[in-house]
Amino acid sequence: MNDYMESEKRKVRFEFLNLRNRIDPILASAYSNMIFTKIRKLPVYEKAKTVMFYLSYGSEVVTDAMIASALEEEKTVVVPAIENPGDGKMFAVKLARIEDAYQSVYGIRQPEISPEDMVEKDEIDLVFVPGIAFDYGGFRVGYGKGYFDRWLAGISVEKAIGLAYDFQIAEKMPTGKYDLPVGMIITEKRIIQIKKN
């Protein structure tokens, strides 16, 4: 990625992370519940058997209750996990209980990685994607490590859904050639269906 693009992304990261970090935890929880209400009404979610959530970190849209609900509905829940920090590889690993996500990589919870719990991308029906900011083209700015974008390379756009508070949506994100869009973004106020070019 060129220096100009990286510098623009850093600005977006700084601005939107500051904004997101100011959200009151009680409000964040209420907004997250509103987002999940919208998710549960999606036919693709109702039909989905294997769903990938992220384990929320910091001021991200809170996913713990979503995961607990999906497990109660007997969906297979998988979450991102990193084996070797720094190698750029992320895996999808089954999570049977939230309490099993006790390991921390970059401060983010994850379960232990065992080969029998790894799930291939083509077995996953829906992927919920975190982000610091999203735009109307479905592009996102994350923490800058690139794990999610590399992993999303094997997932069809329709399966990827960004979760964000409504103030995290901007007109246009700086995007590089390796950045991949999501097919839909869900906020507490609306569902943004990304138009295909």
PDB file of C-alpha atoms in Angstrom, residues 2 13 27 29 35 37 39-40 42 46 72 78-79 98 102 110 118 128 136 138 140 159 171 173 176 178 181 195:
ATOM      1  CA  ASN A   2       1.386   3.427  -0.844  1.00  0.00           C
ATOM      2  CA  ARG A  13      -8.779   5.356  11.995  1.00  0.00           C
ATOM      3  CA  LEU A  27     -25.894   3.131  24.790  1.00  0.00           C
ATOM      4  CA  SER A  29     -25.325  -2.195  24.490  1.00  0.00           C
ATOM      5  CA  ILE A  35     -28.619  -4.183  15.449  1.00  0.00           C
ATOM      6  CA  THR A  37     -32.998  -7.326  16.177  1.00  0.00           C
ATOM      7  CA  ILE A  39     -30.038  -9.346  11.996  1.00  0.00           C
ATOM      8  CA  ARG A  40     -32.569 -11.851  13.343  1.00  0.00           C
ATOM      9  CA  LEU A  42     -32.869 -11.347   7.862  1.00  0.00           C
ATOM     10  CA  GLU A  46     -32.714 -17.374   9.764  1.00  0.00           C
ATOM     11  CA  GLU A  72     -29.246 -21.228  21.827  1.00  0.00           C
ATOM     12  CA  VAL A  78     -17.297 -19.715  14.584  1.00  0.00           C
ATOM     13  CA  VAL A  79     -15.029 -16.812  15.509  1.00  0.00           C
ATOM     14  CA  ILE A  98     -18.305 -17.659  25.132  1.00  0.00           C
ATOM     15  CA  TYR A 102     -10.165 -16.952  27.171  1.00  0.00           C
ATOM     16  CA  GLN A 110     -10.361 -16.087  21.087  1.00  0.00           C
ATOM     17  CA  MET A 118     -11.269 -25.208  12.456  1.00  0.00           C
ATOM     18  CA  PHE A 128     -20.172 -10.569  10.533  1.00  0.00           C
ATOM     19  CA  TYR A 136     -21.536   3.296   1.190  1.00  0.00           C
ATOM     20  CA  GLY A 138     -19.126  -1.486   1.645  1.00  0.00           C
ATOM     21  CA  ARG A 140     -14.065  -0.531   5.688  1.00  0.00           C
ATOM     22  CA  LYS A 159     -22.019 -13.459   2.847  1.00  0.00           C
ATOM     23  CA  GLU A 171     -19.387   8.723   2.296  1.00  0.00           C
ATOM     24  CA  MET A 173     -13.195   5.360   2.619  1.00  0.00           C
ATOM     25  CA  GLY A 176      -6.323   0.054  -1.709  1.00  0.00           C
ATOM     26  CA  TYR A 178      -6.464  -5.448  -1.522  1.00  0.00           C
ATOM     27  CA  PRO A 181     -16.154  -4.694   0.513  1.00  0.00           C
ATOM     28  CA  LYS A 195     -25.194  -1.836  -4.634  1.00  0.00           C
TER      29      LYS A 195
END
